């Protein structure tokens, strides 16, 4: 199947700093990528839909100025957590839709990024 | 809005069969996913149902009833490695928006 990578896999930062997480589709092009957040023992919560070449669509309750999303190419989307605080500590997961896929099950998840804010 | 319900936890015996139910209420329903997620890892795709009925893939089968807003995941010949969380997720609207349920943590015991 298609591969989606995320970098970094783990990051620890001080409160008030910004952290950038990259999501790459390695062997396919993705016009749409999704960013999820998962707290311990909770399910995935969709944060935003990232569209190549246009502004991201944020879910209700997600601050777009705090979680900056850039989808500059068909293989890369980035999520920047600005002025991170301890409550932002979570598991961030991206997924990407295969541009060539005709069935909806061609949405592939990255391995996730564990963010810890001290 | 959307409402997706599934049991929080289940326990089953190795070699047995277990059924994990999921009910949902949504507008603009397109289909329903089941994902498996081991602790600390990203979800992996199991199935996607669009039409009513049962779809079988090896030891795993998934059922959908659109009129009842109901789905289940059936796991046969349980193995210890099947211990994981199973996420029911509803695909609705455009841009392939997928909304996840809270997940069912399955523990397989010897």
PDB file of C-alpha atoms in Angstrom:
ATOM      1  CA  UNK A   1       0.000   0.000   0.000  1.00  0.00           C
ATOM      2  CA  UNK A   2       0.886   3.665  -0.153  1.00  0.00           C
ATOM      3  CA  UNK A   3       3.222   5.119   2.455  1.00  0.00           C
ATOM      4  CA  UNK A   4       2.772   8.267   4.488  1.00  0.00           C
ATOM      5  CA  UNK A   5       5.596   9.485   6.676  1.00  0.00           C
ATOM      6  CA  UNK A   6       5.665  11.971   9.509  1.00  0.00           C
ATOM      7  CA  UNK A   7       8.589  13.841  10.961  1.00  0.00           C
ATOM      8  CA  UNK A   8       9.505  14.022  13.742  1.00  0.00           C
ATOM      9  CA  UNK A   9       8.118  10.906  15.387  1.00  0.00           C
ATOM     10  CA  UNK A  10       8.650  12.377  18.831  1.00  0.00           C
ATOM     11  CA  UNK A  11       9.307  15.920  19.997  1.00  0.00           C
ATOM     12  CA  UNK A  12       9.710  17.482  23.416  1.00  0.00           C
ATOM     13  CA  UNK A  13       9.626  21.248  23.644  1.00  0.00           C
ATOM     14  CA  UNK A  14       9.374  24.024  26.185  1.00  0.00           C
ATOM     15  CA  UNK A  15       6.160  25.893  26.748  1.00  0.00           C
ATOM     16  CA  UNK A  16       5.864  28.909  24.474  1.00  0.00           C
ATOM     17  CA  UNK A  17       7.889  27.516  21.597  1.00  0.00           C
ATOM     18  CA  UNK A  18       6.571  26.471  18.176  1.00  0.00           C
ATOM     19  CA  UNK A  19       6.789  23.011  16.715  1.00  0.00           C
ATOM     20  CA  UNK A  20       6.472  22.004  13.062  1.00  0.00           C
ATOM     21  CA  UNK A  21       5.310  18.539  12.049  1.00  0.00           C
ATOM     22  CA  UNK A  22       5.685  17.309   8.495  1.00  0.00           C
ATOM     23  CA  UNK A  23       3.445  14.835   6.706  1.00  0.00           C
ATOM     24  CA  UNK A  24       4.647  13.384   3.411  1.00  0.00           C
ATOM     25  CA  UNK A  25       3.088  11.004   0.935  1.00  0.00           C
ATOM     26  CA  UNK A  26       6.078   9.052  -0.302  1.00  0.00           C
ATOM     27  CA  UNK A  27       4.851   7.268  -3.400  1.00  0.00           C
ATOM     28  CA  UNK A  28       1.653   9.014  -4.365  1.00  0.00           C
ATOM     29  CA  UNK A  29       0.229  12.486  -4.754  1.00  0.00           C
ATOM     30  CA  UNK A  30      -2.302  13.776  -2.269  1.00  0.00           C
ATOM     31  CA  UNK A  31      -4.499  16.793  -2.954  1.00  0.00           C
ATOM     32  CA  UNK A  32      -6.097  16.353   0.435  1.00  0.00           C
ATOM     33  CA  UNK A  33      -4.464  15.565   3.754  1.00  0.00           C
ATOM     34  CA  UNK A  34      -6.084  15.390   7.158  1.00  0.00           C
ATOM     35  CA  UNK A  35      -4.694  16.239  10.567  1.00  0.00           C
ATOM     36  CA  UNK A  36      -5.953  14.408  13.648  1.00  0.00           C
ATOM     37  CA  UNK A  37      -5.172  14.680  17.318  1.00  0.00           C
ATOM     38  CA  UNK A  38      -5.483  11.843  19.779  1.00  0.00           C
ATOM     39  CA  UNK A  39      -5.319  12.184  23.555  1.00  0.00           C
ATOM     40  CA  UNK A  40      -4.489   9.148  25.717  1.00  0.00           C
ATOM     41  CA  UNK A  41      -7.193   6.506  25.642  1.00  0.00           C
ATOM     42  CA  UNK A  42      -9.311   8.668  23.347  1.00  0.00           C
ATOM     43  CA  UNK A  43     -10.217   8.356  19.714  1.00  0.00           C
ATOM     44  CA  UNK A  44      -8.912  10.439  16.864  1.00  0.00           C
ATOM     45  CA  UNK A  45     -10.328  13.923  16.549  1.00  0.00           C
ATOM     46  CA  UNK A  46     -10.184  15.581  13.156  1.00  0.00           C
ATOM     47  CA  UNK A  47      -8.526  18.966  13.479  1.00  0.00           C
ATOM     48  CA  UNK A  48      -8.430  20.175   9.907  1.00  0.00           C
ATOM     49  CA  UNK A  49      -8.533  19.228   6.269  1.00  0.00           C
ATOM     50  CA  UNK A  50      -5.506  20.381   4.326  1.00  0.00           C
ATOM     51  CA  UNK A  51      -6.002  21.135   0.645  1.00  0.00           C
ATOM     52  CA  UNK A  52      -3.072  21.612  -1.711  1.00  0.00           C
ATOM     53  CA  UNK A  53      -2.806  25.194  -2.869  1.00  0.00           C
ATOM     54  CA  UNK A  54      -5.614  26.576  -0.729  1.00  0.00           C
ATOM     55  CA  UNK A  55      -6.450  27.363   2.876  1.00  0.00           C
ATOM     56  CA  UNK A  56      -7.096  24.542   5.280  1.00  0.00           C
ATOM     57  CA  UNK A  57     -10.583  23.859   6.598  1.00  0.00           C
ATOM     58  CA  UNK A  58     -10.614  23.724  10.392  1.00  0.00           C
ATOM     59  CA  UNK A  59     -13.068  21.823  12.559  1.00  0.00           C
ATOM     60  CA  UNK A  60     -15.149  23.673  15.092  1.00  0.00           C
ATOM     61  CA  UNK A  61     -13.172  24.509  18.202  1.00  0.00           C
ATOM     62  CA  UNK A  62      -9.756  24.260  16.564  1.00  0.00           C
ATOM     63  CA  UNK A  63      -7.850  27.562  16.568  1.00  0.00           C
ATOM     64  CA  UNK A  64      -6.497  28.187  13.102  1.00  0.00           C
ATOM     65  CA  UNK A  65      -4.011  30.783  14.378  1.00  0.00           C
ATOM     66  CA  UNK A  66      -2.575  28.284  16.828  1.00  0.00           C
ATOM     67  CA  UNK A  67      -2.441  25.290  14.488  1.00  0.00           C
ATOM     68  CA  UNK A  68      -1.018  26.570  11.230  1.00  0.00           C
ATOM     69  CA  UNK A  69      -1.379  24.249   8.265  1.00  0.00           C
ATOM     70  CA  UNK A  70       0.459  24.580   4.979  1.00  0.00           C
ATOM     71  CA  UNK A  71      -0.059  22.219   2.043  1.00  0.00           C
ATOM     72  CA  UNK A  72       2.372  23.638  -0.479  1.00  0.00           C
ATOM     73  CA  UNK A  73       2.798  20.589  -2.676  1.00  0.00           C
ATOM     74  CA  UNK A  74       1.005  17.391  -3.592  1.00  0.00           C
ATOM     75  CA  UNK A  75       3.265  15.385  -1.303  1.00  0.00           C
ATOM     76  CA  UNK A  76       3.776  17.592   1.745  1.00  0.00           C
ATOM     77  CA  UNK A  77       1.589  19.152   4.408  1.00  0.00           C
ATOM     78  CA  UNK A  78       2.905  20.754   7.576  1.00  0.00           C
ATOM     79  CA  UNK A  79       1.235  21.438  10.901  1.00  0.00           C
ATOM     80  CA  UNK A  80       2.841  24.083  13.116  1.00  0.00           C
ATOM     81  CA  UNK A  81       1.762  24.254  16.740  1.00  0.00           C
ATOM     82  CA  UNK A  82       2.482  27.850  17.718  1.00  0.00           C
ATOM     83  CA  UNK A  83       3.219  28.925  21.277  1.00  0.00           C
ATOM     84  CA  UNK A  84       2.753  25.383  22.495  1.00  0.00           C
ATOM     85  CA  UNK A  85       1.472  24.749  26.013  1.00  0.00           C
ATOM     86  CA  UNK A  86       1.321  21.559  28.092  1.00  0.00           C
ATOM     87  CA  UNK A  87      -2.329  21.013  27.132  1.00  0.00           C
ATOM     88  CA  UNK A  88      -1.202  20.705  23.502  1.00  0.00           C
ATOM     89  CA  UNK A  89       0.712  17.538  24.390  1.00  0.00           C
ATOM     90  CA  UNK A  90      -0.872  14.840  22.288  1.00  0.00           C
ATOM     91  CA  UNK A  91      -0.423  12.330  19.489  1.00  0.00           C
ATOM     92  CA  UNK A  92      -0.791  14.086  16.135  1.00  0.00           C
ATOM     93  CA  UNK A  93      -1.577  11.906  13.123  1.00  0.00           C
ATOM     94  CA  UNK A  94      -1.955  12.856   9.489  1.00  0.00           C
ATOM     95  CA  UNK A  95      -3.638  10.957   6.712  1.00  0.00           C
ATOM     96  CA  UNK A  96      -3.511  11.439   2.965  1.00  0.00           C
ATOM     97  CA  UNK A  97      -5.849  10.577   0.135  1.00  0.00           C
ATOM     98  CA  UNK A  98      -4.328   9.044  -2.960  1.00  0.00           C
ATOM     99  CA  UNK A  99      -5.057  11.396  -5.855  1.00  0.00           C
ATOM    100  CA  UNK A 100      -5.380   8.466  -8.209  1.00  0.00           C
ATOM    101  CA  UNK A 101      -7.553   6.426  -5.917  1.00  0.00           C
ATOM    102  CA  UNK A 102     -11.069   5.794  -7.055  1.00  0.00           C
ATOM    103  CA  UNK A 103     -12.261   4.073  -3.933  1.00  0.00           C
ATOM    104  CA  UNK A 104     -12.548   5.911  -0.678  1.00  0.00           C
ATOM    105  CA  UNK A 105     -10.474   3.422   1.227  1.00  0.00           C
ATOM    106  CA  UNK A 106      -7.352   4.965  -0.255  1.00  0.00           C
ATOM    107  CA  UNK A 107      -6.783   7.159   2.765  1.00  0.00           C
ATOM    108  CA  UNK A 108      -3.469   6.306   4.365  1.00  0.00           C
ATOM    109  CA  UNK A 109      -2.300   7.242   7.845  1.00  0.00           C
ATOM    110  CA  UNK A 110       1.128   8.398   8.879  1.00  0.00           C
ATOM    111  CA  UNK A 111       2.826   6.834  11.930  1.00  0.00           C
ATOM    112  CA  UNK A 112       2.030   9.800  14.142  1.00  0.00           C
ATOM    113  CA  UNK A 113       4.040  12.383  16.083  1.00  0.00           C
ATOM    114  CA  UNK A 114       4.131  12.358  19.865  1.00  0.00           C
ATOM    115  CA  UNK A 115       4.345  15.937  21.143  1.00  0.00           C
ATOM    116  CA  UNK A 116       5.229  16.628  24.743  1.00  0.00           C
ATOM    117  CA  UNK A 117       5.229  20.220  25.934  1.00  0.00           C
ATOM    118  CA  UNK A 118       7.013  20.825  29.224  1.00  0.00           C
TER     119      UNK A 118
ATOM    120  CA  UNK B   1     -23.624  16.887  13.886  1.00  0.00           C
ATOM    121  CA  UNK B   2     -22.573  13.283  14.110  1.00  0.00           C
ATOM    122  CA  UNK B   3     -22.984  10.737  16.849  1.00  0.00           C
ATOM    123  CA  UNK B   4     -21.040   7.478  16.777  1.00  0.00           C
ATOM    124  CA  UNK B   5     -21.360   4.907  19.549  1.00  0.00           C
ATOM    125  CA  UNK B   6     -19.403   1.757  20.238  1.00  0.00           C
ATOM    126  CA  UNK B   7     -18.635  -0.176  23.417  1.00  0.00           C
ATOM    127  CA  UNK B   8     -15.621   1.046  25.347  1.00  0.00           C
ATOM    128  CA  UNK B   9     -14.069  -2.308  26.152  1.00  0.00           C
ATOM    129  CA  UNK B  10     -14.541  -5.987  25.326  1.00  0.00           C
ATOM    130  CA  UNK B  11     -12.782  -9.162  26.360  1.00  0.00           C
ATOM    131  CA  UNK B  12     -12.736 -12.397  24.372  1.00  0.00           C
ATOM    132  CA  UNK B  13     -10.915 -15.705  24.438  1.00  0.00           C
ATOM    133  CA  UNK B  14      -8.233 -16.768  21.993  1.00  0.00           C
ATOM    134  CA  UNK B  15      -9.760 -18.826  19.175  1.00  0.00           C
ATOM    135  CA  UNK B  16     -13.252 -17.461  19.756  1.00  0.00           C
ATOM    136  CA  UNK B  17     -15.415 -15.069  17.727  1.00  0.00           C
ATOM    137  CA  UNK B  18     -16.188 -11.510  18.806  1.00  0.00           C
ATOM    138  CA  UNK B  19     -18.571  -8.922  17.354  1.00  0.00           C
ATOM    139  CA  UNK B  20     -17.961  -5.217  17.884  1.00  0.00           C
ATOM    140  CA  UNK B  21     -21.010  -3.058  17.253  1.00  0.00           C
ATOM    141  CA  UNK B  22     -21.190   0.526  16.083  1.00  0.00           C
ATOM    142  CA  UNK B  23     -24.231   2.753  15.748  1.00  0.00           C
ATOM    143  CA  UNK B  24     -24.196   6.144  14.144  1.00  0.00           C
ATOM    144  CA  UNK B  25     -26.314   9.158  13.339  1.00  0.00           C
ATOM    145  CA  UNK B  26     -25.125  11.447  10.591  1.00  0.00           C
ATOM    146  CA  UNK B  27     -26.182  13.447   7.580  1.00  0.00           C
ATOM    147  CA  UNK B  28     -24.674  12.963   4.154  1.00  0.00           C
ATOM    148  CA  UNK B  29     -23.554   9.412   4.899  1.00  0.00           C
ATOM    149  CA  UNK B  30     -21.200   7.926   2.330  1.00  0.00           C
ATOM    150  CA  UNK B  31     -19.751   4.877   4.022  1.00  0.00           C
ATOM    151  CA  UNK B  32     -18.286   3.394   7.188  1.00  0.00           C
ATOM    152  CA  UNK B  33     -14.719   2.438   8.001  1.00  0.00           C
ATOM    153  CA  UNK B  34     -13.271   0.079  10.543  1.00  0.00           C
ATOM    154  CA  UNK B  35      -9.685   0.630  11.658  1.00  0.00           C
ATOM    155  CA  UNK B  36      -7.431  -1.280  14.009  1.00  0.00           C
ATOM    156  CA  UNK B  37      -5.090   0.648  16.274  1.00  0.00           C
ATOM    157  CA  UNK B  38      -2.434  -0.816  18.544  1.00  0.00           C
ATOM    158  CA  UNK B  39      -1.308   1.310  21.461  1.00  0.00           C
ATOM    159  CA  UNK B  40       1.016   4.112  20.412  1.00  0.00           C
ATOM    160  CA  UNK B  41       0.592   3.417  16.723  1.00  0.00           C
ATOM    161  CA  UNK B  42      -1.423   4.964  13.909  1.00  0.00           C
ATOM    162  CA  UNK B  43      -4.655   3.279  12.777  1.00  0.00           C
ATOM    163  CA  UNK B  44      -4.551   0.670  10.033  1.00  0.00           C
ATOM    164  CA  UNK B  45      -7.380   0.165   7.573  1.00  0.00           C
ATOM    165  CA  UNK B  46      -9.561  -2.915   7.952  1.00  0.00           C
ATOM    166  CA  UNK B  47     -12.699  -2.327   5.894  1.00  0.00           C
ATOM    167  CA  UNK B  48     -14.954   0.179   4.198  1.00  0.00           C
ATOM    168  CA  UNK B  49     -18.670  -0.521   3.720  1.00  0.00           C
ATOM    169  CA  UNK B  50     -20.857   1.519   1.400  1.00  0.00           C
ATOM    170  CA  UNK B  51     -23.719  -0.867   0.655  1.00  0.00           C
ATOM    171  CA  UNK B  52     -25.853  -2.868   3.049  1.00  0.00           C
ATOM    172  CA  UNK B  53     -24.632  -6.342   3.811  1.00  0.00           C
ATOM    173  CA  UNK B  54     -21.685  -8.341   4.977  1.00  0.00           C
ATOM    174  CA  UNK B  55     -18.192  -8.118   3.515  1.00  0.00           C
ATOM    175  CA  UNK B  56     -15.656 -10.748   4.441  1.00  0.00           C
ATOM    176  CA  UNK B  57     -11.885 -10.423   4.424  1.00  0.00           C
ATOM    177  CA  UNK B  58     -10.193 -13.440   5.884  1.00  0.00           C
ATOM    178  CA  UNK B  59     -10.780 -13.586   9.636  1.00  0.00           C
ATOM    179  CA  UNK B  60     -12.416 -10.148   9.640  1.00  0.00           C
ATOM    180  CA  UNK B  61     -15.908  -9.332   8.365  1.00  0.00           C
ATOM    181  CA  UNK B  62     -17.833  -6.084   8.445  1.00  0.00           C
ATOM    182  CA  UNK B  63     -21.562  -5.539   8.211  1.00  0.00           C
ATOM    183  CA  UNK B  64     -23.559  -2.417   7.421  1.00  0.00           C
ATOM    184  CA  UNK B  65     -27.225  -1.469   7.618  1.00  0.00           C
ATOM    185  CA  UNK B  66     -27.680   2.060   6.326  1.00  0.00           C
ATOM    186  CA  UNK B  67     -31.369   2.216   7.241  1.00  0.00           C
ATOM    187  CA  UNK B  68     -30.626   1.283  10.852  1.00  0.00           C
ATOM    188  CA  UNK B  69     -27.422   3.305  11.178  1.00  0.00           C
ATOM    189  CA  UNK B  70     -25.666   0.169  12.368  1.00  0.00           C
ATOM    190  CA  UNK B  71     -22.469  -1.684  11.642  1.00  0.00           C
ATOM    191  CA  UNK B  72     -20.466  -4.436  13.225  1.00  0.00           C
ATOM    192  CA  UNK B  73     -16.984  -5.852  12.903  1.00  0.00           C
ATOM    193  CA  UNK B  74     -16.712  -9.606  13.314  1.00  0.00           C
ATOM    194  CA  UNK B  75     -13.392 -11.158  14.245  1.00  0.00           C
ATOM    195  CA  UNK B  76     -13.054 -14.930  13.953  1.00  0.00           C
ATOM    196  CA  UNK B  77     -10.408 -17.305  15.292  1.00  0.00           C
ATOM    197  CA  UNK B  78      -9.122 -14.638  17.630  1.00  0.00           C
ATOM    198  CA  UNK B  79      -5.390 -14.387  18.135  1.00  0.00           C
ATOM    199  CA  UNK B  80      -3.501 -12.658  20.909  1.00  0.00           C
ATOM    200  CA  UNK B  81      -2.208 -10.097  18.403  1.00  0.00           C
ATOM    201  CA  UNK B  82      -5.800  -8.994  17.787  1.00  0.00           C
ATOM    202  CA  UNK B  83      -5.718  -7.217  21.137  1.00  0.00           C
ATOM    203  CA  UNK B  84      -6.060  -3.592  20.059  1.00  0.00           C
ATOM    204  CA  UNK B  85      -8.541  -0.763  19.784  1.00  0.00           C
ATOM    205  CA  UNK B  86     -11.052  -0.976  16.954  1.00  0.00           C
ATOM    206  CA  UNK B  87     -12.291   2.314  15.612  1.00  0.00           C
ATOM    207  CA  UNK B  88     -15.561   2.780  13.786  1.00  0.00           C
ATOM    208  CA  UNK B  89     -15.440   5.824  11.508  1.00  0.00           C
ATOM    209  CA  UNK B  90     -18.102   7.450   9.388  1.00  0.00           C
ATOM    210  CA  UNK B  91     -17.340   8.977   6.021  1.00  0.00           C
ATOM    211  CA  UNK B  92     -19.713  11.786   5.186  1.00  0.00           C
ATOM    212  CA  UNK B  93     -19.951  14.823   2.979  1.00  0.00           C
ATOM    213  CA  UNK B  94     -17.222  16.048   0.677  1.00  0.00           C
ATOM    214  CA  UNK B  95     -13.423  16.037   0.958  1.00  0.00           C
ATOM    215  CA  UNK B  96     -13.671  12.531   2.400  1.00  0.00           C
ATOM    216  CA  UNK B  97     -14.213  13.808   5.918  1.00  0.00           C
ATOM    217  CA  UNK B  98     -13.976  10.918   8.316  1.00  0.00           C
ATOM    218  CA  UNK B  99     -15.248  11.118  11.895  1.00  0.00           C
ATOM    219  CA  UNK B 100     -14.087   8.517  14.360  1.00  0.00           C
ATOM    220  CA  UNK B 101     -15.957   6.885  17.202  1.00  0.00           C
ATOM    221  CA  UNK B 102     -14.326   6.561  20.601  1.00  0.00           C
ATOM    222  CA  UNK B 103     -13.027   3.096  19.801  1.00  0.00           C
ATOM    223  CA  UNK B 104     -13.485  -0.306  21.406  1.00  0.00           C
ATOM    224  CA  UNK B 105     -10.515  -1.716  23.284  1.00  0.00           C
ATOM    225  CA  UNK B 106     -10.469  -5.464  22.725  1.00  0.00           C
ATOM    226  CA  UNK B 107      -8.476  -7.705  25.010  1.00  0.00           C
ATOM    227  CA  UNK B 108      -7.879 -11.259  23.883  1.00  0.00           C
ATOM    228  CA  UNK B 109      -7.102 -13.644  26.718  1.00  0.00           C
ATOM    229  CA  UNK B 110      -5.661 -17.170  26.574  1.00  0.00           C
TER     230      UNK B 110
END
